[in-house]
Coordinates of C-alpha atoms (C1' of nucleotides) in Angstrom, one line a residue:
Chain A
M3 CA 101.3 75.3 44.0
P4 CA 103.6 76.0 46.7
I5 CA 101.6 77.5 49.3
P6 CA 103.3 79.7 51.6
Q7 CA 102.2 78.1 54.8
N8 CA 103.2 79.1 58.2
Y9 CA 103.6 82.7 57.1
S10 CA 105.1 83.1 60.4
T11 CA 103.8 86.0 62.5
P12 CA 99.9 85.9 62.6
V13 CA 100.2 88.4 65.4
R14 CA 101.5 91.8 64.4
M15 CA 104.7 93.1 66.0
L16 CA 103.1 95.6 68.7
A17 CA 105.0 98.7 68.9
K18 CA 105.0 98.1 72.9
D19 CA 106.7 94.8 72.4
K20 CA 109.2 96.1 69.9
A21 CA 109.9 98.8 72.6
F22 CA 110.1 96.4 75.2
N23 CA 112.5 94.1 73.5
Q24 CA 114.7 96.5 72.3
L25 CA 115.3 98.3 75.7
Q26 CA 115.4 94.9 77.6
H27 CA 118.4 94.0 75.1
W28 CA 120.0 97.2 75.7
I29 CA 119.9 97.1 79.4
I30 CA 121.0 93.6 79.4
D31 CA 123.8 93.8 77.2
G32 CA 124.9 97.2 78.7
T33 CA 124.0 99.5 75.8
L34 CA 122.0 101.1 78.5
K35 CA 124.3 101.5 81.6
P36 CA 123.4 100.9 85.3
G37 CA 122.1 104.3 86.6
E38 CA 121.6 105.9 83.2
K39 CA 118.9 108.3 82.9
I40 CA 116.2 107.3 80.4
L41 CA 113.9 110.1 78.7
D42 CA 111.2 108.4 76.9
T43 CA 110.8 111.4 74.5
E44 CA 114.5 110.4 73.4
I45 CA 113.6 106.7 73.4
S46 CA 110.5 107.6 71.4
K47 CA 112.5 109.6 68.6
A48 CA 115.1 106.9 68.5
L49 CA 112.9 104.0 67.7
G50 CA 110.5 106.0 65.9
I51 CA 107.5 105.0 68.1
S52 CA 105.3 107.5 69.9
R53 CA 105.6 107.9 73.7
T54 CA 102.6 105.8 75.0
P55 CA 103.9 102.5 73.7
I56 CA 107.5 103.6 75.0
R57 CA 105.9 104.4 78.5
E58 CA 104.4 101.1 78.4
A59 CA 107.5 99.1 78.0
L60 CA 109.3 101.2 80.5
Q61 CA 106.5 100.3 83.1
L62 CA 107.0 96.5 82.4
L63 CA 110.9 96.9 82.8
E64 CA 110.2 98.3 86.1
V65 CA 108.2 95.4 87.3
Q66 CA 111.0 93.2 86.1
G67 CA 113.6 95.4 88.0
F68 CA 115.6 96.6 85.2
I69 CA 114.6 100.3 85.5
E70 CA 113.4 102.3 88.4
M71 CA 110.6 105.0 87.7
H72 CA 110.3 107.9 90.2
P73 CA 107.1 109.5 89.3
G74 CA 107.3 113.0 87.9
K75 CA 110.9 113.1 88.5
E76 CA 113.1 110.8 86.6
T77 CA 113.6 107.2 85.3
R78 CA 116.7 105.4 85.5
V79 CA 118.4 102.1 84.6
T80 CA 118.7 100.1 87.8
M81 CA 122.3 99.9 89.5
I82 CA 123.9 96.6 90.1
K83 CA 126.6 95.6 92.5
K84 CA 128.9 92.7 92.6
E85 CA 127.2 91.4 95.7
D86 CA 123.9 91.4 93.7
V87 CA 125.2 88.1 92.4
L88 CA 124.4 86.8 95.9
K89 CA 120.8 87.8 95.8
I90 CA 120.0 86.7 92.5
Y91 CA 121.2 83.1 92.2
P92 CA 119.7 81.7 95.5
P93 CA 116.1 82.4 94.6
L94 CA 116.7 80.9 91.2
A95 CA 118.4 78.0 92.7
A96 CA 115.4 77.5 94.9
L97 CA 112.8 77.7 92.0
Q98 CA 114.7 75.5 89.9
A99 CA 115.2 72.9 92.6
L100 CA 111.4 73.0 93.2
A101 CA 111.0 72.4 89.3
A102 CA 113.5 69.4 89.6
E103 CA 111.4 68.2 92.4
E104 CA 108.2 68.2 90.8
A105 CA 109.8 66.9 87.4
A106 CA 110.9 63.9 89.2
R107 CA 107.6 63.0 90.2
I108 CA 105.9 63.2 86.7
I109 CA 108.4 63.0 84.2
M110 CA 108.0 60.2 81.5
P111 CA 110.4 57.9 80.1
E112 CA 110.6 59.6 76.8
Q113 CA 111.3 62.8 78.3
I114 CA 114.1 61.3 80.2
E115 CA 115.5 60.1 77.1
E116 CA 115.3 63.5 75.5
L117 CA 117.4 64.7 78.5
K118 CA 119.8 62.1 78.0
T119 CA 120.2 63.2 74.1
M120 CA 120.9 66.8 75.2
T121 CA 123.3 65.7 78.0
S122 CA 125.6 63.9 75.3
R123 CA 125.3 66.8 73.1
Y124 CA 126.4 68.9 75.9
E125 CA 129.4 66.6 76.7
Q126 CA 130.7 66.7 73.0
L127 CA 130.2 70.6 73.0
I128 CA 132.4 70.6 76.1
E129 CA 135.2 68.4 74.5
K130 CA 135.1 70.7 71.4
G131 CA 135.5 73.8 73.5
E132 CA 132.4 75.2 71.9
Q133 CA 132.0 77.9 74.9
F134 CA 128.8 79.5 73.1
R135 CA 127.0 76.4 71.9
T136 CA 127.9 74.5 75.3
M137 CA 125.8 77.4 77.1
A138 CA 123.1 77.4 75.1
C139 CA 122.7 73.6 75.2
D140 CA 122.9 73.9 79.3
E141 CA 120.2 76.6 79.0
E142 CA 118.1 74.1 76.9
F143 CA 118.6 71.3 79.3
H144 CA 117.3 73.3 82.4
N145 CA 114.3 75.1 80.4
Y146 CA 113.3 71.3 79.4
I147 CA 113.2 70.6 83.1
I148 CA 111.3 73.8 83.8
E149 CA 108.5 72.9 81.2
T150 CA 108.2 69.4 82.6
A151 CA 107.4 70.9 85.9
D152 CA 104.5 72.5 84.4
N153 CA 104.1 75.4 86.6
P154 CA 103.8 79.1 85.1
Y155 CA 104.9 80.9 88.3
I156 CA 107.9 78.8 88.5
S157 CA 108.9 79.4 84.8
D158 CA 107.9 83.2 84.8
F159 CA 110.0 83.9 87.9
S160 CA 112.9 81.7 86.7
S161 CA 113.1 83.4 83.3
I162 CA 113.3 86.9 84.8
L163 CA 116.2 86.0 87.2
Q164 CA 118.2 84.3 84.3
L165 CA 117.8 87.7 82.6
H166 CA 119.2 89.3 85.7
I167 CA 122.2 86.9 85.6
R168 CA 122.6 87.4 82.0
R169 CA 122.7 91.3 82.8
F170 CA 125.0 90.6 85.5
K171 CA 127.4 88.5 83.5
Y172 CA 127.6 91.2 80.7
V173 CA 128.2 94.1 83.0
F174 CA 130.9 92.5 85.3
L175 CA 132.6 89.9 83.0
K176 CA 132.0 91.5 79.6
S177 CA 130.7 88.0 78.4
D178 CA 127.8 85.4 79.1
G179 CA 129.9 82.2 79.2
M180 CA 131.7 80.4 82.0
V181 CA 130.8 76.8 81.7
V182 CA 132.6 74.0 83.9
R183 CA 133.0 70.4 83.5
E184 CA 131.5 69.8 87.0
S185 CA 128.1 70.9 85.5
L186 CA 128.2 67.8 83.4
K187 CA 128.1 65.3 86.4
E188 CA 125.4 67.1 87.9
H189 CA 123.4 67.1 85.1
K190 CA 123.9 63.1 84.8
A191 CA 123.1 62.9 88.6
L192 CA 120.0 64.8 87.9
I193 CA 118.8 62.3 85.0
Q194 CA 119.5 59.3 87.3
A195 CA 117.2 61.1 90.1
F196 CA 114.4 61.4 87.6
A197 CA 114.8 57.9 86.5
D198 CA 114.6 56.8 90.2
H199 CA 111.7 59.4 90.7
D200 CA 113.9 60.7 93.7
S201 CA 112.5 64.1 94.3
E202 CA 114.8 65.0 97.0
T203 CA 118.1 64.1 95.2
A204 CA 117.0 65.7 92.3
S205 CA 116.1 69.0 94.2
A206 CA 119.5 68.9 96.0
V207 CA 121.6 68.3 92.9
M208 CA 119.9 71.1 91.1
K209 CA 120.4 73.5 93.9
Q210 CA 124.1 72.8 93.7
N211 CA 124.1 73.1 90.0
W212 CA 123.2 76.7 90.3
L213 CA 124.9 77.7 93.6
R214 CA 128.2 76.3 92.6
P215 CA 128.3 78.7 89.5
M216 CA 127.3 81.5 91.9
N217 CA 130.1 80.9 94.1
E218 CA 132.5 80.9 91.1
V219 CA 131.3 84.2 89.7
Y220 CA 131.5 85.6 93.1
K221 CA 135.0 84.6 93.9
A222 CA 136.4 85.4 90.6
L223 CA 135.2 89.0 91.0
T224 CA 135.9 89.6 94.5
G225 CA 138.6 86.8 95.5
E226 CA 136.4 86.2 98.3
E227 CA 134.4 82.9 98.9
G228 CA 130.6 83.5 98.8
R229 CA 128.1 81.7 100.6
Q230 CA 129.5 78.1 101.4
K231 CA 126.8 75.7 101.6
Chain B
M29 CA 101.9 125.8 117.8
P30 CA 100.9 122.3 116.6
I31 CA 102.7 121.8 113.2
P32 CA 100.7 119.1 111.2
Q33 CA 103.8 117.3 110.5
N34 CA 103.9 114.0 108.6
Y35 CA 101.1 115.6 106.3
S36 CA 100.9 112.0 104.8
T37 CA 101.2 111.6 101.3
P38 CA 104.2 113.8 99.5
V39 CA 103.8 111.6 96.5
R40 CA 100.6 112.5 94.5
M41 CA 98.1 109.6 94.0
L42 CA 98.9 108.7 90.2
A43 CA 95.9 108.0 88.4
K44 CA 97.5 104.7 87.3
D45 CA 98.3 103.7 90.5
K46 CA 94.6 104.4 91.6
A47 CA 93.4 102.3 88.8
F48 CA 96.0 99.7 89.7
N49 CA 94.9 99.3 93.2
Q50 CA 91.5 99.3 92.4
L51 CA 91.3 96.9 89.9
Q52 CA 93.8 94.5 91.8
H53 CA 91.3 94.6 94.7
W54 CA 88.2 94.1 92.4
I55 CA 90.0 90.8 91.1
I56 CA 91.2 89.2 94.2
D57 CA 87.9 89.9 96.3
G58 CA 85.9 88.5 93.3
T59 CA 84.2 91.6 92.3
L60 CA 85.8 91.2 88.8
K61 CA 85.0 87.4 88.1
P62 CA 87.4 84.9 86.7
G63 CA 87.1 84.9 82.8
E64 CA 85.2 88.1 83.0
K65 CA 86.0 90.5 80.0
I66 CA 87.2 93.8 80.8
L67 CA 86.6 96.8 78.7
D68 CA 89.1 99.5 79.2
T69 CA 86.4 102.2 78.2
E70 CA 84.1 101.0 80.8
I71 CA 86.7 100.9 83.4
S72 CA 87.6 104.5 82.5
K73 CA 84.2 105.8 82.9
A74 CA 83.6 103.9 86.1
L75 CA 86.7 105.4 87.7
G76 CA 86.6 108.8 86.1
I77 CA 90.1 108.1 84.6
S78 CA 91.2 108.3 81.0
R79 CA 92.0 105.3 79.2
T80 CA 95.6 105.7 79.4
P81 CA 96.4 105.0 82.9
I82 CA 93.8 102.3 82.8
R83 CA 95.6 100.5 80.1
E84 CA 99.0 101.0 81.9
A85 CA 97.3 99.5 85.0
L86 CA 96.0 96.5 82.9
Q87 CA 99.4 95.8 81.7
L88 CA 101.1 95.5 85.2
L89 CA 98.2 93.2 86.4
E90 CA 98.7 90.9 83.3
V91 CA 102.6 90.7 84.3
Q92 CA 101.2 89.6 87.7
G93 CA 99.1 87.1 86.1
F94 CA 95.7 88.5 87.1
I95 CA 94.5 89.4 83.5
E96 CA 95.1 88.2 80.2
M97 CA 95.6 90.7 77.2
H98 CA 95.0 89.3 73.8
P99 CA 96.3 92.3 71.7
G100 CA 93.7 93.7 69.5
K101 CA 91.2 91.2 70.5
E102 CA 90.0 91.3 74.0
T103 CA 91.2 91.3 77.7
R104 CA 89.9 89.2 80.3
V105 CA 90.3 88.3 84.3
T106 CA 92.3 85.0 84.4
M107 CA 90.7 81.9 84.8
I108 CA 91.3 79.8 88.1
K109 CA 91.0 76.3 88.8
K110 CA 91.0 74.3 92.4
E111 CA 94.0 72.6 91.1
D112 CA 95.9 75.8 90.9
V113 CA 96.3 75.8 94.6
L114 CA 98.9 73.2 94.2
K115 CA 100.8 75.4 91.6
I116 CA 100.8 78.5 93.7
Y117 CA 101.8 77.3 97.2
P118 CA 105.1 75.4 96.3
P119 CA 106.9 78.2 94.8
L120 CA 105.9 80.3 97.7
A121 CA 106.9 77.6 100.0
A122 CA 110.3 77.4 98.2
L123 CA 111.0 81.0 98.2
Q124 CA 109.9 81.7 102.0
A125 CA 112.1 78.5 103.0
L126 CA 114.8 80.3 101.3
A127 CA 114.0 83.5 103.3
A128 CA 114.2 81.6 106.4
E129 CA 117.5 80.1 105.5
E130 CA 119.0 83.3 104.8
A131 CA 117.4 85.1 107.9
A132 CA 118.9 82.3 110.1
R133 CA 122.3 83.3 109.1
I134 CA 122.0 86.9 109.5
I135 CA 119.2 87.7 112.2
M136 CA 120.1 89.5 115.2
P137 CA 119.0 89.0 118.9
E138 CA 116.7 92.0 118.8
Q139 CA 114.8 90.8 115.7
I140 CA 114.5 87.4 117.4
E141 CA 112.8 89.4 120.2
E142 CA 110.4 91.0 118.1
L143 CA 109.5 87.6 116.4
K144 CA 108.7 86.2 119.9
T145 CA 106.5 89.3 120.8
M146 CA 104.6 88.8 117.6
T147 CA 104.2 84.9 118.3
S148 CA 103.0 85.5 121.7
R149 CA 100.4 88.0 120.3
Y150 CA 99.6 85.4 117.6
E151 CA 98.7 82.6 120.3
Q152 CA 96.7 85.1 122.4
L153 CA 94.6 86.0 119.5
I154 CA 94.1 82.1 118.5
E155 CA 92.8 81.8 122.0
K156 CA 90.4 84.6 121.8
G157 CA 89.2 83.2 118.4
E158 CA 90.0 86.4 116.7
Q159 CA 90.2 84.9 113.1
F160 CA 91.0 88.0 111.2
R161 CA 93.5 89.5 113.4
T162 CA 95.0 86.0 113.9
M163 CA 95.8 86.1 110.2
A164 CA 97.3 89.4 110.0
C165 CA 99.6 88.5 112.6
D166 CA 100.6 85.4 110.9
E167 CA 101.1 87.6 107.7
E168 CA 103.1 89.9 109.9
F169 CA 105.6 87.3 111.1
H170 CA 106.2 86.1 107.6
N171 CA 106.7 89.6 106.4
Y172 CA 109.2 90.2 109.1
I173 CA 111.2 87.3 108.3
I174 CA 110.9 88.0 104.4
E175 CA 112.3 91.7 105.5
T176 CA 115.2 90.2 107.4
A177 CA 116.5 88.2 104.5
D178 CA 116.6 91.5 102.6
N179 CA 116.3 90.2 99.2
P180 CA 114.2 92.0 96.7
Y181 CA 113.5 89.0 94.4
I182 CA 112.2 87.2 97.2
S183 CA 109.9 89.7 98.7
D184 CA 108.5 90.9 95.4
F185 CA 107.8 87.2 94.1
S186 CA 106.4 86.3 97.4
S187 CA 104.0 89.0 97.7
I188 CA 102.7 88.3 94.3
L189 CA 102.2 84.8 95.0
Q190 CA 100.5 85.7 98.4
L191 CA 98.1 87.9 96.3
H192 CA 97.3 84.9 94.1
I193 CA 96.4 82.7 97.0
R194 CA 94.2 85.6 98.6
R195 CA 92.3 85.5 95.6
F196 CA 92.0 81.8 95.3
K197 CA 90.6 81.9 99.0
Y198 CA 87.9 84.5 98.0
V199 CA 87.1 82.9 95.1
F200 CA 86.7 79.1 96.2
L201 CA 86.1 79.6 100.0
K202 CA 84.5 82.9 100.2
S203 CA 86.9 84.0 102.7
D204 CA 90.5 84.7 103.5
G205 CA 90.7 83.0 106.9
M206 CA 91.6 79.5 107.9
V207 CA 94.4 79.4 110.5
V208 CA 95.2 76.5 112.5
R209 CA 96.8 75.8 115.7
E210 CA 99.5 73.6 114.0
S211 CA 100.9 76.8 112.6
L212 CA 101.7 78.0 116.2
K213 CA 104.1 75.2 116.9
E214 CA 105.9 75.9 113.6
H215 CA 106.5 79.4 114.5
K216 CA 108.0 78.6 117.7
A217 CA 110.4 76.0 115.9
L218 CA 111.4 78.5 113.5
I219 CA 112.3 81.0 116.0
Q220 CA 114.4 78.1 117.7
A221 CA 116.1 77.4 114.5
F222 CA 116.9 81.4 114.3
A223 CA 118.3 81.3 117.8
D224 CA 120.6 78.4 116.8
H225 CA 121.3 79.9 113.3
D226 CA 120.2 76.5 111.9
S227 CA 119.4 77.4 108.3
E228 CA 118.5 73.9 107.3
T229 CA 115.8 73.5 110.1
A230 CA 114.5 76.9 109.4
S231 CA 114.2 76.1 105.9
A232 CA 112.6 72.8 106.3
V233 CA 110.0 74.2 109.1
M234 CA 109.1 77.2 106.9
K235 CA 108.3 74.9 104.1
Q236 CA 106.0 72.8 106.1
N237 CA 104.5 75.9 107.5
W238 CA 103.3 76.7 103.8
L239 CA 102.7 73.1 102.4
R240 CA 100.4 72.3 105.4
P241 CA 97.9 75.0 104.6
M242 CA 97.8 74.0 101.0
N243 CA 97.0 70.6 101.9
E244 CA 94.2 71.8 104.0
V245 CA 92.9 73.9 101.5
Y246 CA 92.9 71.4 98.7
K247 CA 91.7 68.6 100.9
A248 CA 88.7 70.8 101.9
L249 CA 87.9 71.7 98.5
T250 CA 88.0 68.1 96.9
G251 CA 86.0 67.0 99.8
E252 CA 83.2 69.7 99.1
E253 CA 83.0 68.5 95.6
G254 CA 82.7 64.9 96.6
R255 CA 79.7 65.8 98.9
Q256 CA 78.1 67.7 96.3
K257 CA 78.2 65.1 93.6
Chain C
dA25 C1' 110.9 134.0 95.2
dA26 C1' 109.2 133.8 90.8
dA27 C1' 109.4 132.7 85.8
dC28 C1' 111.5 129.2 82.9
dA29 C1' 112.7 125.1 80.8
dT30 C1' 112.3 119.8 81.2
dT31 C1' 110.3 116.0 81.8
dT32 C1' 106.6 113.3 83.3
dG33 C1' 101.4 112.2 83.6
dT34 C1' 97.0 112.4 81.6
dC35 C1' 93.6 113.1 78.0
dC36 C1' 91.2 112.2 73.6
dG37 C1' 91.0 111.6 68.6
dT38 C1' 92.1 108.3 65.1
dA39 C1' 93.5 104.3 62.8
dT40 C1' 93.8 99.4 62.7
dG41 C1' 92.4 95.3 63.4
dT42 C1' 88.8 91.8 65.1
dA43 C1' 84.2 89.7 65.5
dT44 C1' 79.4 89.7 64.2
dA45 C1' 75.3 90.3 60.9
Chain D
dA25 C1' 81.7 87.6 51.2
dT26 C1' 80.9 92.4 52.7
dA27 C1' 79.7 95.6 55.4
dT28 C1' 78.9 97.1 60.1
dA29 C1' 80.0 97.5 65.0
dC30 C1' 83.3 97.6 68.2
dA31 C1' 87.4 97.3 71.0
dT32 C1' 92.0 98.0 71.0
dA33 C1' 96.8 100.2 70.0
dC34 C1' 98.9 104.3 68.8
dG35 C1' 99.8 109.2 68.2
dG36 C1' 100.1 114.0 69.5
dA37 C1' 98.5 117.6 72.5
dC38 C1' 97.8 119.5 76.8
dA39 C1' 98.5 119.8 82.0
dA40 C1' 100.9 119.1 86.0
dA41 C1' 105.1 118.8 88.6
dT42 C1' 109.9 119.0 89.3
dG43 C1' 114.5 121.8 89.8
dT44 C1' 117.0 125.7 88.0
dT45 C1' 118.4 130.2 87.1

DNA sequence: AAACATTTGTCCGTATGTATA
DNA sequence: ATATACATACGGACAAATGTT
């Protein structure tokens, strides 16, 4: 008898989480625009959820920097400027560089093989011009390194910053994409540094792997050079 | 006629904020111990606040990593291990190093003077052996640099990590102190790097200024353990 | 200035789910 | 296994505060 094992969610879907996820998506993809006023009663009716979990979700989004709550006055989606890209990427680059530094110390041979596999897939996807999947593969590569570093503070902060980058791209570039061939070289250099357990090089390469895209985005938007080196 | 200007708080004290601050302090100073179970009804009665703002405060503390909420089951203060010190300091060092890097680029002469003033006070306090004030002065110094870097992501993450460090010290060292003369030299080196607008040096010095205390704390703790057993 | 309309903040009751006997 | 106690998640009503006419 076929037992329906792994009947997915042993945790019931909390109303708060549902509201949180929905609102976060709406803010990131621009459905809720920067500066837009948020009325919890409206959201409540729209989602068919009472105000309590809605308010809880809003508070979490405030901590993440997606909305601003002015007690007793109003709640708004946070504004976002083109120059903000220069504030979001550097901390992310610093944290990811640290993750690479740590990973280089403790990574195991099997994990390096895993990264190599990802990278060859990455290369193939670039060749085929599959923008979306290429990006997903890049993200997977970075997440694997973060996991290897095994530090919840790094991973928590990193993921928040990545969400802000995604929002930034949706708002100003109307898409999430933008992968460059240069990145592939850096990934290969990273793997070599891991194999050598060379933390310093791993850190430096990773930092560049994030700051280069920042400068490209900034240049595309303003025509000016961002922070060079 | 003496007008009572600046009648302090134009913002009413929200019950949620009151609960948040109180609980955070209790967790950091060890009144609420690691692993301790938290009942919102108890907290509610203890603080004379209804359960809703209590629950809101708890959720924020969860995001900050001070408590764990298991939906429908229980809420507990997060555990903390001696080895965690090796996970908390490095991201903080990385972010503060980035702040120093940025500050070195954009700092103004007056701000450098301000830092010099703080540092001479720092030196005097060390001489006098005023542990508590020395620490406060050190914190002020770092916060000023963070402000100078002018990046909300850096400052937000930094302050959370600093709270975790404070908790760690209270839990394992029964105090918050521990300042070393070595730090003074580093502060002076930092100021010099700022004056030279030498981002690279500023970053490196700042990183060491945080990693050195980490190693001292860790050594002190593992040493204690060795003697006990 | 004062009463109104809105929106937020808080309280508490109830239902749902979890652990224990 | 069932029933019981209990803690949490959610809903809806009330109170307080803002700014508007």
